Tab-separated table of C-alpha atoms in Angstrom:
chain	number	residue	atom	x	y	z
A	475	UNK	CA	112.427	135.098	105.397
A	476	UNK	CA	116.218	135.534	103.073
A	477	UNK	CA	117.327	132.042	105.306
A	478	UNK	CA	114.646	129.982	104.251
A	479	UNK	CA	114.790	130.886	100.566
A	480	UNK	CA	118.559	130.351	100.201
A	481	UNK	CA	118.255	127.092	102.612
A	482	UNK	CA	115.796	125.267	100.267
A	483	UNK	CA	117.735	126.517	97.193
A	484	UNK	CA	121.032	125.876	98.580
A	485	UNK	CA	119.851	121.912	99.255
A	486	UNK	CA	118.555	121.978	95.563
A	487	UNK	CA	122.048	122.914	93.783
A	488	UNK	CA	124.089	121.521	95.976
A	489	UNK	CA	124.268	117.794	93.784
A	490	UNK	CA	124.646	120.486	90.868
A	491	UNK	CA	126.902	121.183	91.951
A	492	UNK	CA	129.456	118.501	93.551
A	493	UNK	CA	128.426	117.387	89.744
A	494	UNK	CA	130.063	120.072	88.205
A	495	UNK	CA	133.538	119.567	90.864
A	496	UNK	CA	133.895	115.317	89.763
A	497	UNK	CA	133.520	116.328	86.632
A	498	UNK	CA	135.243	118.943	86.449
A	499	UNK	CA	138.164	116.307	88.487
A	500	UNK	CA	138.221	114.111	86.357
A	501	UNK	CA	138.345	115.952	83.244
A	502	UNK	CA	133.858	115.259	82.642
A	503	UNK	CA	135.256	110.473	82.806
A	504	UNK	CA	132.945	111.156	86.012
A	505	UNK	CA	131.715	107.770	88.287
A	506	UNK	CA	128.555	107.343	88.304
A	507	UNK	CA	127.506	109.428	90.823
A	508	UNK	CA	124.488	108.611	94.400
A	509	UNK	CA	121.426	109.567	94.268
A	510	UNK	CA	120.242	112.267	96.339
A	511	UNK	CA	118.476	111.620	99.203
A	512	UNK	CA	116.817	114.685	99.425
A	513	UNK	CA	113.939	115.506	97.158
A	514	UNK	CA	113.437	119.302	95.906
A	515	UNK	CA	111.789	122.316	97.273
A	516	UNK	CA	108.527	122.533	95.724
A	517	UNK	CA	108.105	125.454	92.821
A	518	UNK	CA	105.012	126.219	95.101
A	519	UNK	CA	107.320	126.135	98.324
A	520	UNK	CA	110.356	128.188	96.003
A	521	UNK	CA	107.246	130.429	95.414
A	522	UNK	CA	105.436	131.516	98.584
A	523	UNK	CA	108.818	132.140	100.004
A	524	UNK	CA	110.127	134.775	96.910
A	525	UNK	CA	107.185	136.469	98.145
A	526	UNK	CA	106.911	136.872	100.871
A	527	UNK	CA	110.743	138.182	100.213
A	528	UNK	CA	109.149	141.342	97.870
A	529	UNK	CA	106.567	141.782	100.740
A	530	UNK	CA	109.277	142.875	103.055
A	531	UNK	CA	111.756	144.139	100.563
A	532	UNK	CA	108.798	146.252	99.616
A	533	UNK	CA	108.365	147.738	102.656
A	534	UNK	CA	112.194	148.564	103.525
A	535	UNK	CA	112.608	151.933	102.618
A	536	UNK	CA	116.414	153.426	102.389
A	537	UNK	CA	115.600	157.137	102.553
A	538	UNK	CA	115.955	157.146	106.359
A	539	UNK	CA	118.901	155.941	106.465
A	540	UNK	CA	122.323	158.741	107.226
A	541	UNK	CA	125.950	157.755	105.521
A	542	UNK	CA	127.098	157.159	109.085
A	543	UNK	CA	124.985	154.621	109.837
A	544	UNK	CA	125.674	152.528	106.572
A	545	UNK	CA	129.454	153.043	107.219
A	546	UNK	CA	129.174	151.822	110.524
A	547	UNK	CA	127.335	148.737	109.653
A	548	UNK	CA	129.187	148.411	107.011
A	549	UNK	CA	132.653	148.559	108.599
A	550	UNK	CA	131.701	145.989	110.786
A	551	UNK	CA	130.985	143.584	108.840
A	552	UNK	CA	134.315	144.128	106.652
A	553	UNK	CA	136.107	143.929	110.554
A	554	UNK	CA	133.785	140.483	111.501
A	555	UNK	CA	134.842	139.541	107.048
A	556	UNK	CA	138.961	140.295	108.128
A	557	UNK	CA	139.054	138.690	112.077
A	558	UNK	CA	137.648	135.246	109.964
A	559	UNK	CA	140.832	135.829	107.134
A	560	UNK	CA	143.595	136.072	110.304
A	561	UNK	CA	141.561	133.003	111.991
A	562	UNK	CA	142.030	131.607	108.702
A	563	UNK	CA	146.145	132.596	108.485
A	564	UNK	CA	146.663	130.712	111.210
A	565	UNK	CA	145.498	128.127	111.186
A	566	UNK	CA	143.462	127.015	107.735
A	567	UNK	CA	140.942	125.092	107.631
A	568	UNK	CA	137.601	123.737	105.518
A	569	UNK	CA	135.310	125.353	107.687
A	570	UNK	CA	137.293	128.695	108.822
A	571	UNK	CA	137.445	129.046	105.033
A	572	UNK	CA	134.119	128.551	104.592
A	573	UNK	CA	132.574	131.106	107.954
A	574	UNK	CA	135.395	133.608	105.886
A	575	UNK	CA	133.215	133.109	102.598
A	576	UNK	CA	130.176	133.675	104.406
A	577	UNK	CA	131.045	137.001	105.789
A	578	UNK	CA	133.191	138.721	103.205
A	579	UNK	CA	129.410	137.070	101.174
A	580	UNK	CA	127.985	139.954	103.430
A	581	UNK	CA	130.422	142.246	103.337
A	582	UNK	CA	129.767	142.397	99.235
A	583	UNK	CA	125.926	142.701	99.446
A	584	UNK	CA	126.182	145.900	101.535
A	585	UNK	CA	128.754	147.161	99.859
A	586	UNK	CA	126.964	146.498	96.566
A	587	UNK	CA	122.959	147.932	97.744
A	588	UNK	CA	125.167	151.404	97.555
A	589	UNK	CA	127.677	150.169	94.535
A	590	UNK	CA	126.871	154.787	92.803
A	591	UNK	CA	129.147	155.342	96.350
A	592	UNK	CA	132.705	155.091	93.663
A	593	UNK	CA	134.514	153.174	96.839
A	594	UNK	CA	131.586	151.032	97.644
A	595	UNK	CA	130.850	149.032	94.191
A	596	UNK	CA	134.945	149.038	93.939
A	597	UNK	CA	135.034	146.819	97.171
A	598	UNK	CA	132.031	144.815	96.723
A	599	UNK	CA	133.272	143.721	93.259
A	600	UNK	CA	136.670	143.020	95.099
A	601	UNK	CA	134.713	140.569	97.550
A	602	UNK	CA	132.719	138.954	94.907
A	603	UNK	CA	135.533	138.059	93.355
A	604	UNK	CA	136.933	136.259	96.559
A	605	UNK	CA	134.036	135.043	97.794
A	606	UNK	CA	133.670	133.336	94.764
A	607	UNK	CA	137.741	131.122	95.115
A	608	UNK	CA	136.554	130.976	99.146
A	609	UNK	CA	132.833	129.016	96.870
A	610	UNK	CA	134.822	126.606	94.989
A	611	UNK	CA	137.227	125.867	98.090
A	612	UNK	CA	134.145	125.069	100.046
A	613	UNK	CA	132.011	123.228	97.466
A	614	UNK	CA	135.909	120.996	96.460
A	615	UNK	CA	135.764	120.410	100.221
A	616	UNK	CA	131.980	118.701	100.214
A	617	UNK	CA	133.185	116.589	97.060
A	618	UNK	CA	136.241	115.450	98.973
A	619	UNK	CA	134.443	114.893	102.398
A	620	UNK	CA	132.031	112.904	99.339
A	621	UNK	CA	134.541	111.553	97.850
A	622	UNK	CA	134.408	107.389	99.792
A	623	UNK	CA	131.094	107.091	97.244
A	624	UNK	CA	133.660	106.738	94.793
A	625	UNK	CA	135.930	103.540	95.350
A	626	UNK	CA	137.497	103.497	92.307
A	627	UNK	CA	138.629	107.067	91.473
A	628	UNK	CA	139.233	108.064	95.391
A	629	UNK	CA	142.853	108.870	95.722
A	630	UNK	CA	143.212	110.466	91.923
A	631	UNK	CA	140.845	112.203	92.892
A	632	UNK	CA	141.925	113.399	97.193
A	633	UNK	CA	145.354	114.307	95.176
A	634	UNK	CA	143.662	116.308	93.547
A	635	UNK	CA	141.100	117.367	95.098
A	636	UNK	CA	143.875	118.541	98.168
A	637	UNK	CA	146.094	120.576	95.140
A	638	UNK	CA	144.121	122.267	93.837
A	639	UNK	CA	142.241	123.018	97.404
A	640	UNK	CA	145.574	124.555	98.292
A	641	UNK	CA	146.102	127.010	95.548
A	642	UNK	CA	141.948	128.647	95.811
A	643	UNK	CA	143.388	128.948	99.250
A	644	UNK	CA	146.785	130.163	98.705
A	645	UNK	CA	144.498	132.807	95.290
A	646	UNK	CA	142.290	133.931	98.478
A	647	UNK	CA	144.843	134.924	101.151
A	648	UNK	CA	146.365	137.091	98.146
A	649	UNK	CA	143.710	138.345	97.542
A	650	UNK	CA	142.114	139.007	101.223
C-alpha cells in the first residue's frame, strides 16, 4: 500500500522537481519545459490509497515489540545502507547513489519511529540530512537525462549539473 501510494504521488511530483532543478541551474531563466505525458493521479485515487494505508497502520501494535527485535532490524538496515555506501565509494554512479539513498531513507524512518531513544533520534536526523543530499543528487541526475529536450541550454546546463552532482556526492560521502 505504501509503495502504491508513493508511486502515485511521486509521478505527479517528478515534473515539479524537474522544474525546480532547471530553474535552480538557470537562475530562473529556464527554457520552455515539455508537457507531462502522464496525467497526475486523481484525488479520489490518492484518497482511497491513503485510507487503506491508515487502516493498516491502525491495526499495527508496537506494544509487543522487544527492544532487541527493534535494534536487530535497525542494525540490518544500517548494514544494507553501509553496503550501498561502500559500493558507491568503489564506483560512484547515479543509480548506485540512488539505491544508497533508498536504504538511508529506510534507516531514517526506522530510527524516526523510535526517536524517543536519544541515539536513534540523532541517527534519524543524520540520515535525513544524508538522504536530502542524495535526493538532490538524484534530482540533478534525472534533470541531466532530460537535457536532450533543451537544445538551446544543453552544454551550459550539462556542465553545471555535473559540477553540482560532484559537489553533492562528495558531501554525501563525507556525511555517509
